[in-house]
Every structure is written in structure tokens, then in C-alpha cells.
Coordinates of C-alpha atoms in Angstrom, one line a residue:
X1 CA -40.8 -96.5 -74.0
X2 CA -40.0 -99.8 -75.7
X3 CA -39.6 -98.2 -79.1
X4 CA -37.8 -95.0 -77.8
X5 CA -34.1 -94.2 -77.6
X6 CA -32.9 -93.9 -74.0
X7 CA -29.5 -92.8 -73.0
X8 CA -28.1 -92.6 -69.4
X9 CA -24.8 -90.8 -68.7
X10 CA -22.8 -90.1 -65.5
X11 CA -21.4 -86.7 -66.2
X12 CA -19.9 -87.4 -69.7
X13 CA -19.4 -91.2 -69.3
X14 CA -22.0 -93.4 -71.1
X15 CA -23.7 -95.6 -68.6
X16 CA -26.0 -97.3 -71.1
X17 CA -27.8 -96.7 -74.4
X18 CA -31.1 -98.3 -75.3
X19 CA -31.8 -98.2 -79.0
X20 CA -33.6 -100.6 -81.3
X21 CA -34.7 -102.7 -78.3
X22 CA -31.1 -103.4 -77.3
X23 CA -29.0 -102.2 -74.4
X24 CA -25.4 -101.1 -74.9
X25 CA -23.5 -100.8 -71.7
X26 CA -20.8 -98.2 -71.1
X27 CA -17.3 -99.4 -70.6
X28 CA -17.1 -98.3 -66.9
X29 CA -20.5 -99.9 -66.2
X30 CA -20.1 -103.2 -68.0
X31 CA -22.3 -106.0 -66.5
X32 CA -23.6 -103.6 -63.8
X33 CA -26.6 -101.8 -65.5
X34 CA -30.0 -102.8 -66.7
X35 CA -33.3 -101.3 -67.8
X36 CA -36.2 -103.5 -66.8
X37 CA -38.2 -104.6 -70.0
X38 CA -41.6 -104.8 -68.3
X39 CA -41.1 -101.3 -66.8
X40 CA -40.2 -100.0 -70.3
X41 CA -43.6 -101.2 -71.5
X42 CA -45.2 -99.0 -68.8
X43 CA -43.0 -96.0 -69.7
X44 CA -40.6 -96.4 -66.8
X45 CA -37.0 -95.8 -68.0
X46 CA -35.4 -96.2 -64.6
X47 CA -31.8 -97.4 -64.5
X48 CA -30.7 -100.2 -62.2
X49 CA -27.0 -100.1 -61.2
X50 CA -25.5 -103.1 -59.4
X51 CA -22.4 -103.1 -57.2
X52 CA -22.6 -99.3 -56.6
X53 CA -19.3 -97.9 -55.3
X54 CA -18.0 -94.5 -54.2
X55 CA -16.8 -93.8 -57.8
X56 CA -20.4 -94.1 -58.9
X57 CA -21.5 -91.0 -56.9
X58 CA -22.4 -88.1 -59.1
X59 CA -24.9 -86.6 -61.5
X60 CA -26.7 -89.0 -63.9
X61 CA -28.4 -87.6 -67.0
X62 CA -31.2 -89.4 -68.8
X63 CA -32.4 -88.5 -72.3
X64 CA -35.4 -90.1 -73.9
X65 CA -36.1 -89.5 -77.6
X66 CA -39.3 -90.5 -79.4
X67 CA -40.4 -89.6 -82.8
X68 CA -41.5 -86.1 -82.0
X69 CA -40.2 -85.4 -78.5
X70 CA -36.9 -85.2 -76.6
X71 CA -36.9 -85.1 -72.7
X72 CA -33.8 -84.8 -70.5
X73 CA -33.6 -85.1 -66.7
X74 CA -30.7 -85.1 -64.2
X75 CA -30.7 -87.1 -61.0
X76 CA -28.1 -87.2 -58.2

């Protein structure tokens, strides 16, 4: 997953975008999110969110884009 594009959204708010091996954090999630590099090498695109609060409860959508595939999941 290291060379893929990964986007995480909470409803319509950007949580983070991983593209060109760089993580761009969403404004509401600044300094609270991470994707773990050694997990990306294994294909694990899990999102880590620190200081989780009541306002963070909701649906999170992850989209992974590779050269020829696009996969989208939703977690609550």
C-alpha cells in the first residue's frame, strides 16, 4: 500500500490523505492521525486517531486507489 493513494473521511470531513508517500492531515484532525509506515508495507491501511472525543463518533470512509483498482469501505 506504500505506493497507493489512501483517503480517510469522517462523513464529508477529510481525516487524512496519503499520496506520494506523504500524509496530509485534515483540519479537524491536525496532529491526531497517523498511518503506520511498516503496516503500509504489509498492505494494512489502518488509521490511528489520538485523543478521540465524542465529536469523533461517526462513520469513517476509507478509499484505496492503486493503478488499476479502487476499493472503498466504511467503518463505524
